[in-house]
XYZ file of C-alpha atoms in Angstrom:
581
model
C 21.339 -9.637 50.904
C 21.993 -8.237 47.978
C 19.102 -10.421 46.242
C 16.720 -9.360 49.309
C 17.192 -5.899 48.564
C 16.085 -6.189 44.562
C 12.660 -8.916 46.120
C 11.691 -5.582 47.987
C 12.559 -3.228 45.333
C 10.105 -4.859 43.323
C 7.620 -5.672 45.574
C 7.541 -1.464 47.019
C 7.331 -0.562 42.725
C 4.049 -3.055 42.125
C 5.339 -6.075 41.269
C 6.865 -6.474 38.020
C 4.294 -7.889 35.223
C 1.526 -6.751 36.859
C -0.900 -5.753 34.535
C -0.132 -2.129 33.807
C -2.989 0.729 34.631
C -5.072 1.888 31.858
C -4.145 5.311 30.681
C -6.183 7.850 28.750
C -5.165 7.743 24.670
C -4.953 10.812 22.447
C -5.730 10.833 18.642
C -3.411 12.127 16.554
C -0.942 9.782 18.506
C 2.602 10.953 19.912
C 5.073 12.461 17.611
C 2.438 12.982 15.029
C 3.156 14.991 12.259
C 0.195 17.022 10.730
C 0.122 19.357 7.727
C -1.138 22.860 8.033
C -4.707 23.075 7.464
C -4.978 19.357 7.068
C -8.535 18.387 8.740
C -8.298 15.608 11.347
C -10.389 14.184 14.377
C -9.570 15.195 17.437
C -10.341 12.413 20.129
C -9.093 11.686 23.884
C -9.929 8.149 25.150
C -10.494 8.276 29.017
C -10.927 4.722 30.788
C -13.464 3.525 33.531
C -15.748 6.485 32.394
C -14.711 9.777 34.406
C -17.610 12.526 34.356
C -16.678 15.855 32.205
C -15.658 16.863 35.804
C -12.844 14.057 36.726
C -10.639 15.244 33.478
C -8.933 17.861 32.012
C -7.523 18.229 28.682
C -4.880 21.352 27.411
C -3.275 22.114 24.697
C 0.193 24.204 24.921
C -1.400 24.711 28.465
C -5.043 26.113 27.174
C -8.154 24.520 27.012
C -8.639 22.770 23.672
C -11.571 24.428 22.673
C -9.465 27.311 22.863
C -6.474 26.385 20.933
C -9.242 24.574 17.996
C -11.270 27.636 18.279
C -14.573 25.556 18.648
C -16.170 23.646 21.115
C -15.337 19.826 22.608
C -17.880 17.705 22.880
C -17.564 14.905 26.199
C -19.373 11.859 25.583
C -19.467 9.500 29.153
C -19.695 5.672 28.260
C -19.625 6.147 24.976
C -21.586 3.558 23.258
C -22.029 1.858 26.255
C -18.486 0.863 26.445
C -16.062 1.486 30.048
C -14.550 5.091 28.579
C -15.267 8.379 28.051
C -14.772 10.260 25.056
C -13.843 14.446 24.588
C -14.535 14.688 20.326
C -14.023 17.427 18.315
C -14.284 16.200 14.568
C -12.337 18.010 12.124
C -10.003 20.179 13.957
C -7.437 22.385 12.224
C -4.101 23.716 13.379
C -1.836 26.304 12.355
C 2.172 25.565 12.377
C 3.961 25.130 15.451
C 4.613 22.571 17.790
C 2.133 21.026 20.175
C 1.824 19.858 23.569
C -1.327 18.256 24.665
C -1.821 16.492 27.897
C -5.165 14.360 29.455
C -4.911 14.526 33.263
C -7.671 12.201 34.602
C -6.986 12.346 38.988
C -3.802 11.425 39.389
C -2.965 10.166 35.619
C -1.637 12.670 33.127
C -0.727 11.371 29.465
C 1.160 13.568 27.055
C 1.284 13.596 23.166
C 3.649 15.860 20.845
C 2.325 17.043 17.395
C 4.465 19.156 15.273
C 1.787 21.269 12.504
C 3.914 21.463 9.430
C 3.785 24.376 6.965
C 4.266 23.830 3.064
C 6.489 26.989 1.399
C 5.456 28.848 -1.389
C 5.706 28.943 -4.024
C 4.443 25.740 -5.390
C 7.456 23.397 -6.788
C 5.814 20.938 -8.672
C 2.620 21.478 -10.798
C 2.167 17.258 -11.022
C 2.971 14.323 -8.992
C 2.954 10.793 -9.656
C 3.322 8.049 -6.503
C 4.257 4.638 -8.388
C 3.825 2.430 -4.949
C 5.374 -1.361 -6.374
C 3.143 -3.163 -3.499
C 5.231 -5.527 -1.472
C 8.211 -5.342 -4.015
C 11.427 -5.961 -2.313
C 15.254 -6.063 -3.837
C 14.916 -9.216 -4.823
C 12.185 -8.148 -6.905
C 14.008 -5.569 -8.517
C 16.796 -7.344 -9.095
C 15.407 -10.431 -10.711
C 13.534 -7.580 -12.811
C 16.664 -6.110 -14.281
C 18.432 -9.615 -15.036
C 15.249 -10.572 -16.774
C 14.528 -8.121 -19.273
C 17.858 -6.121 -19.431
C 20.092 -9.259 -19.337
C 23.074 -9.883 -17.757
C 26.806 -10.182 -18.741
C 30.418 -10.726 -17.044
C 29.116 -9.037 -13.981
C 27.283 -6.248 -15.817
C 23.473 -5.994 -16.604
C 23.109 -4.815 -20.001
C 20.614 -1.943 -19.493
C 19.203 -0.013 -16.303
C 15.310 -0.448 -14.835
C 13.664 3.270 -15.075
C 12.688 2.695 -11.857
C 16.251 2.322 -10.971
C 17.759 4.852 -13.362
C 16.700 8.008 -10.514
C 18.947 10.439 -9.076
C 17.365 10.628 -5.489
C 16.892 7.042 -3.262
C 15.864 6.610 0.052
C 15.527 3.454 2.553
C 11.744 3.631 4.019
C 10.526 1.918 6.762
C 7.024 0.798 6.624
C 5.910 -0.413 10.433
C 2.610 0.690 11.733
C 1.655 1.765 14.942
C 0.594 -1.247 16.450
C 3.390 -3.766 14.881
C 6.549 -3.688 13.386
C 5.410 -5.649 10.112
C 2.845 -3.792 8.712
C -0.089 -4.469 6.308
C -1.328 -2.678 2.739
C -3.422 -0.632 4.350
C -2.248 0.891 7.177
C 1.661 1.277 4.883
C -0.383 3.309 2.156
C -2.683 4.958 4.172
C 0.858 6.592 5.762
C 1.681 7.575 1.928
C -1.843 9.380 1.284
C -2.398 11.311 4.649
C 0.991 11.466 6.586
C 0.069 9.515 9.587
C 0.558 5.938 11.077
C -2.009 4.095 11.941
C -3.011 0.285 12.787
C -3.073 -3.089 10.248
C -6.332 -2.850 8.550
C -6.883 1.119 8.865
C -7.566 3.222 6.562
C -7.900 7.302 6.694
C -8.761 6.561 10.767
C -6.722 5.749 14.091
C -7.600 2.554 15.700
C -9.709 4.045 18.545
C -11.943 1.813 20.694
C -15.587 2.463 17.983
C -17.357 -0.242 17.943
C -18.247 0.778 13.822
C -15.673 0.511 11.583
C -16.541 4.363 10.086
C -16.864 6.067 13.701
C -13.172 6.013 14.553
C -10.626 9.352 14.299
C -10.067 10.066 10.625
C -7.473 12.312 9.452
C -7.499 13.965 5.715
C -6.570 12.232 2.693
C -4.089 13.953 -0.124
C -6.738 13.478 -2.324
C -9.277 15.211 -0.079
C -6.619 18.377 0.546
C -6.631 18.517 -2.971
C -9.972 18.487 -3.590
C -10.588 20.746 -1.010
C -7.669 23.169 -2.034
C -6.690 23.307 -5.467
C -8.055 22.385 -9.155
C -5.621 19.901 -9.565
C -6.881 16.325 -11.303
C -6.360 13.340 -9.412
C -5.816 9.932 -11.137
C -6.032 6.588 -9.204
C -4.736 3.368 -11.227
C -4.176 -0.573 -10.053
C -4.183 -3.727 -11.043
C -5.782 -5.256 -8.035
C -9.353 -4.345 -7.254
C -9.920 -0.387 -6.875
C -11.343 -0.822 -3.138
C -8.092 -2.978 -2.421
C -5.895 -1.293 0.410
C -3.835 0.313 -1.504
C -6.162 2.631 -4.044
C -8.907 2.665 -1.059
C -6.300 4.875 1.135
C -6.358 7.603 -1.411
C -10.145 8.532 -0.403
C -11.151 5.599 2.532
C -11.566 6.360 5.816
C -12.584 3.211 7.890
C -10.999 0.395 10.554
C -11.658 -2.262 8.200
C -10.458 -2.513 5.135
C -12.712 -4.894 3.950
C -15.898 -2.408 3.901
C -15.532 -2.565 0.156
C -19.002 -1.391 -0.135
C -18.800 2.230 1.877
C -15.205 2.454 0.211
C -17.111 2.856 -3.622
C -19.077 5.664 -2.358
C -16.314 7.059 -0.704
C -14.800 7.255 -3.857
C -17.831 8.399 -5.476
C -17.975 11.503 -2.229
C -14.400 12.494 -3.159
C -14.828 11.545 -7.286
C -11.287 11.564 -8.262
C -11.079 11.695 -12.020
C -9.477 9.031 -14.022
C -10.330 6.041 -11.142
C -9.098 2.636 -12.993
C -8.577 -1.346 -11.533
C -10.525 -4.096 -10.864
C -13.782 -5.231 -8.650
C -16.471 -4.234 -10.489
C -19.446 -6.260 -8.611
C -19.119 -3.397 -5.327
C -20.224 -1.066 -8.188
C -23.726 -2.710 -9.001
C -26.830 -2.696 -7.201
C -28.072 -6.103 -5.479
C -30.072 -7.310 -7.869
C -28.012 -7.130 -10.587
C -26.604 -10.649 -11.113
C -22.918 -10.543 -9.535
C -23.297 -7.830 -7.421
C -21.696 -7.700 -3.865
C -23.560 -5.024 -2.976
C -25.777 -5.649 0.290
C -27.788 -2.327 -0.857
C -30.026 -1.115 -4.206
C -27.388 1.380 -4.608
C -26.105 1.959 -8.677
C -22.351 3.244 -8.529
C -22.176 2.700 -12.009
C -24.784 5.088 -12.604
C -24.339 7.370 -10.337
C -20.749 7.362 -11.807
C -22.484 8.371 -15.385
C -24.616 10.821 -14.216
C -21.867 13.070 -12.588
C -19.847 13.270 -16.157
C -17.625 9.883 -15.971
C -16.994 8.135 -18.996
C -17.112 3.941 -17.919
C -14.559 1.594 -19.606
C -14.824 -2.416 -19.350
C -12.045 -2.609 -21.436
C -8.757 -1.545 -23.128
C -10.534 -0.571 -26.145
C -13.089 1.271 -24.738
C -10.133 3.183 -22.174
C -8.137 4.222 -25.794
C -10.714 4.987 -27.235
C -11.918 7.295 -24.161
C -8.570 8.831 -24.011
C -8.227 9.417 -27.403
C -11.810 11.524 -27.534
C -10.509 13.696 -24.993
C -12.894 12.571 -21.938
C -11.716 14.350 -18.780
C -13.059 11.832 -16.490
C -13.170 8.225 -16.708
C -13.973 4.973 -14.534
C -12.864 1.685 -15.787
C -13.162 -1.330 -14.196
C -11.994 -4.019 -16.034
C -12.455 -7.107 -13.847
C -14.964 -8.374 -11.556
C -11.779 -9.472 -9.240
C -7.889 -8.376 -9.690
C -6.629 -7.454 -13.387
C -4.620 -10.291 -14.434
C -0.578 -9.894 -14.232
C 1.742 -9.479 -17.179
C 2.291 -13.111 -16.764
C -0.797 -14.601 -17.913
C -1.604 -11.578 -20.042
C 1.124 -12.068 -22.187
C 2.943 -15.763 -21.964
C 0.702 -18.145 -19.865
C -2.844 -17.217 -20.409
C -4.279 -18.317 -17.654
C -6.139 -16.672 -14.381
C -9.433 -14.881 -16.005
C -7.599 -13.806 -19.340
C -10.226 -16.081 -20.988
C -13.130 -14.613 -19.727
C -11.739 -10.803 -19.571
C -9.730 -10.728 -22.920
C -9.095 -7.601 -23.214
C -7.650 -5.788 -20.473
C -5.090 -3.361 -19.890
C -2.122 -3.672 -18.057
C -0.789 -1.102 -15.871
C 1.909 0.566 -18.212
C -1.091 0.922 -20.496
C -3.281 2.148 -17.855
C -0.480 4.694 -17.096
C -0.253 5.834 -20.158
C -4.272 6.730 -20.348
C -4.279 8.574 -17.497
C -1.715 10.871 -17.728
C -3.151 11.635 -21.489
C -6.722 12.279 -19.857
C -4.855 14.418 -16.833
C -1.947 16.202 -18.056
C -4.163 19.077 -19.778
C -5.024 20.349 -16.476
C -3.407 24.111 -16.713
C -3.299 23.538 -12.287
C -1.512 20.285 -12.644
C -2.738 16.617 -11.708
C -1.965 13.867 -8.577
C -1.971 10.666 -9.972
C -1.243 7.336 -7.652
C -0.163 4.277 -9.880
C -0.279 0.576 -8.099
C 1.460 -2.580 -9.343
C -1.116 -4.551 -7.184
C 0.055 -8.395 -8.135
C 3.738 -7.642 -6.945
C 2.679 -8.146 -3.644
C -0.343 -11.043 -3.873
C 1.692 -13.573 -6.724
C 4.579 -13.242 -3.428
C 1.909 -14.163 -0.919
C 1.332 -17.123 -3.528
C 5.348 -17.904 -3.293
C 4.835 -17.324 -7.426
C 7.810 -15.305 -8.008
C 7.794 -14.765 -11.831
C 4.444 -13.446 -11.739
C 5.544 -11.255 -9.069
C 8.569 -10.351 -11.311
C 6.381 -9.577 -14.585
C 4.379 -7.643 -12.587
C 8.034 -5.536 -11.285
C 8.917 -5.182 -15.339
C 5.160 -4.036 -16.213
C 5.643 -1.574 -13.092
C 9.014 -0.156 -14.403
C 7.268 0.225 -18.185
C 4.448 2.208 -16.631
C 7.310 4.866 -14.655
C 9.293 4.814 -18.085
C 5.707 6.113 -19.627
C 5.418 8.866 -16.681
C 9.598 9.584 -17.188
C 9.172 10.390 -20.821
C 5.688 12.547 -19.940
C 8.116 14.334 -17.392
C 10.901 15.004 -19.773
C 12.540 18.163 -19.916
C 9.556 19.655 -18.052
C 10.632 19.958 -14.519
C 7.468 20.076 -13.151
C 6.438 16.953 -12.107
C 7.678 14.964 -9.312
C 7.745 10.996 -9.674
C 8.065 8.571 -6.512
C 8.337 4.793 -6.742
C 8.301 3.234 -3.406
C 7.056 -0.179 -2.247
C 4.283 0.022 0.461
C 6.312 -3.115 2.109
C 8.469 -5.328 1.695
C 8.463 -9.676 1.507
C 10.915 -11.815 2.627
C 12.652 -13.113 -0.754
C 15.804 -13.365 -2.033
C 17.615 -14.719 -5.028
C 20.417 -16.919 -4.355
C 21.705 -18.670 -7.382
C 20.247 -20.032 -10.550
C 18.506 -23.515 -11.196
C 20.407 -25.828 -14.059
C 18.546 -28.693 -15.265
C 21.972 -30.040 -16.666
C 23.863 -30.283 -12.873
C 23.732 -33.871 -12.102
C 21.544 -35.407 -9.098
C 18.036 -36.019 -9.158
C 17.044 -33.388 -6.423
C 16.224 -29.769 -6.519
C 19.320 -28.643 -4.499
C 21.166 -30.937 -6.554
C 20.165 -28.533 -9.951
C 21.028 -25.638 -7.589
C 23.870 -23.392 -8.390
C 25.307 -21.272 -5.825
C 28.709 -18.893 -6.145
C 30.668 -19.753 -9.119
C 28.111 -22.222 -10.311
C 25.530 -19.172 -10.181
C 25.288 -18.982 -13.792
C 23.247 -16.437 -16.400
C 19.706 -17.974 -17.482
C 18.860 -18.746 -20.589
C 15.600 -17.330 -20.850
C 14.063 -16.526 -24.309
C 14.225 -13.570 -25.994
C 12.796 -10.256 -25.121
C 9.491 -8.815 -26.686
C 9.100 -5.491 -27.541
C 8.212 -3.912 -23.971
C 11.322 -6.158 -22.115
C 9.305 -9.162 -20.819
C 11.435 -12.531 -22.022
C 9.185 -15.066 -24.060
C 10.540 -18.057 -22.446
C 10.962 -18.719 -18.748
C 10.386 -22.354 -18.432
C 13.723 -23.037 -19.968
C 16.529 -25.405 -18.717
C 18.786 -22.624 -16.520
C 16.909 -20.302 -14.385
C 16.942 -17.843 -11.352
C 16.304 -19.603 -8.075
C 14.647 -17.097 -6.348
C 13.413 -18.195 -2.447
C 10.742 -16.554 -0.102
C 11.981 -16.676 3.226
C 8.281 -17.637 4.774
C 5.740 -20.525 3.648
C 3.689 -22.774 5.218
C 3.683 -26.511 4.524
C 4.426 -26.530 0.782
C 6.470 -28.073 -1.931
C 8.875 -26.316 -4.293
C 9.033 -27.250 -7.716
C 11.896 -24.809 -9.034
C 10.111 -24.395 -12.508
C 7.217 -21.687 -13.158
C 3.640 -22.843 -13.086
C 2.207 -22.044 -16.747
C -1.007 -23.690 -15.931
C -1.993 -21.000 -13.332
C -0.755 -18.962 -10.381
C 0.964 -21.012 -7.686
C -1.541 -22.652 -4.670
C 1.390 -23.085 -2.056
C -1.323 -24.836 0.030
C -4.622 -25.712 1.186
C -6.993 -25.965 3.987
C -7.038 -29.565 5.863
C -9.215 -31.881 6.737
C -9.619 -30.173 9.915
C -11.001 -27.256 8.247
C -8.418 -25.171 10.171
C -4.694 -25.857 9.423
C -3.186 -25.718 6.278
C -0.898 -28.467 4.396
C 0.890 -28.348 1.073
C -0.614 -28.671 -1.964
C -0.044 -32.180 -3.023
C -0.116 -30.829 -6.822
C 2.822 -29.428 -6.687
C 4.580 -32.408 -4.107
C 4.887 -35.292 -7.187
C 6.809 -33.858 -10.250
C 10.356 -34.748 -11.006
C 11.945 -32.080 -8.906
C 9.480 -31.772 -6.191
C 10.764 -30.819 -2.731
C 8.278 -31.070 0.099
C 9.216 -28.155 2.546
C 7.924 -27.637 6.376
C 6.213 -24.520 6.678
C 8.062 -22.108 9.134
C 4.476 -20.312 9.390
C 1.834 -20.874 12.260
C 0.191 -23.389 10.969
C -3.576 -21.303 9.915
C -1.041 -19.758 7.500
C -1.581 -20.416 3.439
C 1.078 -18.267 1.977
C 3.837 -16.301 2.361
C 3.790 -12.656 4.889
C 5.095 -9.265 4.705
C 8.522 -8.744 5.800
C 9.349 -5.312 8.711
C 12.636 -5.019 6.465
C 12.942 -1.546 4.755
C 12.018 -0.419 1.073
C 14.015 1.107 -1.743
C 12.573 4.471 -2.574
C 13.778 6.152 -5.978
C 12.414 9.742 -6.716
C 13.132 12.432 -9.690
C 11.663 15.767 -10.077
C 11.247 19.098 -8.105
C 11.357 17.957 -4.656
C 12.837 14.420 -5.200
C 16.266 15.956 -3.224
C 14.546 15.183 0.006
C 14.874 11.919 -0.251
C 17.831 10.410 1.086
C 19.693 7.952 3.779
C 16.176 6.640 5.894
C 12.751 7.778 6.595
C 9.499 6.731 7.903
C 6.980 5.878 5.142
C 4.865 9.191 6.355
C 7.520 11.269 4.906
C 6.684 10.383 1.417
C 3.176 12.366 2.409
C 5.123 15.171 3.870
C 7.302 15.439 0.541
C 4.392 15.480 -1.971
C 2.567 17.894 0.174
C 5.697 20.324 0.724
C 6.242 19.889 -3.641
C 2.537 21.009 -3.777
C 2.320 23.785 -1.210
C -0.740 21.815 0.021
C -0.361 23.078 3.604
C -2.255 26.402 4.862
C -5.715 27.685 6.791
């Protein structure tokens, strides 16, 4: 009976896993949290495309128009698609909290904003955001053991990244998944909002164009826009990569490398420094990936920009005093500290001379810091996060040390000043962990024979340290087993790989799966391992667990116990003042 009674509950409620009705969508999204002035699209998604007549949209109970103090705009079918659309681009709120609801017949949905204000006065005249992409503890912690050392229990010296008085667990998810991507995780850092995997200054609306959907304001835009600050944006990987692109990008796909140069050209931040050069170039220029005639490079020139190929020409550049300076030093990525200083290997050969992120650091802040208003400068470790797609985790560990060089640069600029607030964050996280040390001199003839777990865990042997704490010898006979915990059909050699970064695996015959590379599947340790990765997979992922954040500097106290990644935003903004009509 008892059964009966639940068949006709579910039956009378619409039967359970029925597809669900389509409800109207609001951009910003629930529980949004927008700064003061901030600029952002203002867009209500309505399905099976109502007239202007079948829907209503309030604010606090007003008409939107009213509370925006301009006009909506209702678009029915928009682009020929089964919704309607009520617009209004670059909307503007004062502080308060926010109640919006789209009532379309019988559906209402209802969103919550709460408009931030910044106090005044200003707290901090600079800010530097050091984002370590993808590193993780393990990261961190191989980082410190290798070029601190480590002894009876104690490491012999601290990481500056590390050595901060203010730390912070930071969740990274996006709106549409719990593991996020680059994009989406820095594009929370740079405008305060969460969006989708692959967005970038937008929400994930239903546009058919990449560049039509919602955008909210980047901090480098509010700057612009508010201030005379500087703005400085370094990397290692190429400058339209996720990660630099979120500090002026505003599109779905992150891959629009070409719109993202002039994007950076529309917002001209001053010291912009990385990688991918060929977006730059007009078409016919041999190398170019431009689909246009379009000369970034000299429109670059023309508007005052110094241009640096490489770490001569930077130095030299800073040294003379130029103001405002784009270097691109690589047609792809910059190599890692790896092959720039011990293996020599990825492009070092045909790019000999470029700089490394500590020493791209150190440029900027010398071309920024005589700003009397103060400077913004973001600072990517790029590699971290592609050598651990690559399952190549001493590459992604020289690229942690080079990281905590460039902060110990930006510590001693900070000084005694108290003025400038530093952040080091990851923008996510990867699944890796280190578990024990490798010892060529256990017996057996297997990698988890040479394995050393617990009490057999012992201290490597690597060589010693050069001058800026990177050791001069990892392929030695004891060394750190450090494991990713996701790979696809691979084999694990437990040594580094000097002759190049690590190919975990390749494409099949079937031109669609992917099977380990048989390279790495005959040496004298070689463990074949079954991926645990859908099988289209060719390296390691992302991981949804949390991020160490470490902070110094006037504001830095806000930062504690956990917090969603969009409160790094809402930190650097408050520090700033940025907020206000």
């Amino acid at each position: 009976m008892r059964a009966q009674k639940w068949l006709m509950t579910i039956l009378a409620t619409g039967l359970a896993g029925a597809t669900p009705a389509l409800s109207q969508t609001i951009y910003p999204i629930n529980r949004a949290e927008i700064l003061e002035g901030s600029r952002f699209d203002f867009k209500v998604e309505f399905p099976n495309a109502p007239t202007s007549a079948d829907v209503k949209v309030t604010i606090n109970g007003k008409p939107a128009a009213d509370i925006f103090g301009k006009p909506t705009a209702f678009t029915q079918n928009e682009e020929g698609q089964k919704h309607s659309a009520l617009w209004l681009r670059g909307a503007t709120l004062p502080a308060g909290n926010y109640v919006v609801e789209a009532t379309q017949g019988a559906n209402k949905a209802t969103v919550k904003w709460e408009v931030f204000a910044t106090a005044q006065p200003r707290r901090a005249k600079n800010v530097i955001l050091f984002i370590g992409d993808g590193m993780s503890v393990a990261h961190r912690t191989a980082a410190r053991i290798m070029s601190k050392g480590w002894e009876e229990g104690r490491f012999n010296g601290e990481l500056a990244i590390d050595d901060m008085p203010n730390m912070a667990l930071i969740s990274t998810s996006g709106s549409d998944s719990i593991v996020t991507d680059s994009a989406n995780s820095a594009h929370a850092y740079t405008t305060g909002h969460k969006s989708c995997v692959n967005a970038l200054g937008v929400y994930c609306a239903k546009n058919a164009l990449t560049l039509d959907h919602p955008k909210v304001e980047t901090i480098s835009e509010v700057i612009k826009r508010r201030s005379k600050m500087t703005i400085g944006v370094v990397t290692n990987a190429e400058i339209e990569d996720a990660t630099p692109a979120a500090m002026v990008a505003h599109t779905r796909r992150r891959s629009d490398y070409n719109d993202i140069v002039k994007m950076f050209y529309d917002v001209k931040p001053d010291v912009i420094m990385g990688g991918g050069s060929p977006n730059f170039l007009p078409k016919t220029t041999p190398g170019s990936k431009r689909t246009d005639d379009l000369d970034f490079i000299a429109q670059f020139k023309a508007a005052g920009y110094t241009i640096a190929t490489t770490k001569t020409e930077m130095n030299a550049a800073a040294a003379s005093g130029t103001k405002k300076l784009l270097g691109l030093y690589n047609t792809s990525n910059v190599d890692g500290a790896f092959d720039l200083r011990l293996a020599k290997k990825g492009s070092v050969a045909k790019f000999p001379d470029q700089p490394d992120v500590a020493e791209q650091t150190r440029a900027a802040i010398d071309m920024l810091k005589s700003n009397e208003d103060g400077f913004f400068l973001m600072v990517e470790s790029g590699r971290i996060d592609k050598y651990s797609h690559s399952l190549d985790w001493e590459r992604a560990v020289f690229d942690t040390i080079m990281l905590d060089n460039a902060v110990k640069i930006a510590k001693d600029f900070a000084g005694e000043r108290n003025d400038t607030l530093i952040i080091v964050v990851p923008d996510h996280t990867h699944a890796v962990s280190l578990v024990g040390t490798y010892d060529d001199e256990r017996p057996g003839q297997l990698l988890r024979d040479k394995l050393g777990t617990y009490a057999d865990s012992k201290a490597p042997n690597y060589g010693p340290l050069d001058a800026d704490g990177y050791p001069t010898n990892v392929n030695t006979s004891r060394r750190l087993a450090v494991v990713f915990g996701t790979y696809p059909d691979t084999c694990d050699t437990g040594r580094p790989f000097m002759d190049g970064e690590r190919v975990p695996a390749l494409k099949s015959a079937d031109g669609k799966t992917n099977v380990a590379n048989e390279a790495d599947c005959t040496g004298p340790l070689a463990t074949r391992k079954a991926g645990n990765l859908p099988f289209d997979a060719n390296s390691g992922v992302h991981s949804g667990d949390d991020g160490i954040l470490t902070a110094m500097g006037p504001g830095a106290e806000k930062f504690r116990g956990h917090k969603p990644n969009t409160y790094v935003f809402r930190v650097m903004a408050e520090a700033l003042a940025l907020g206000g009509e």
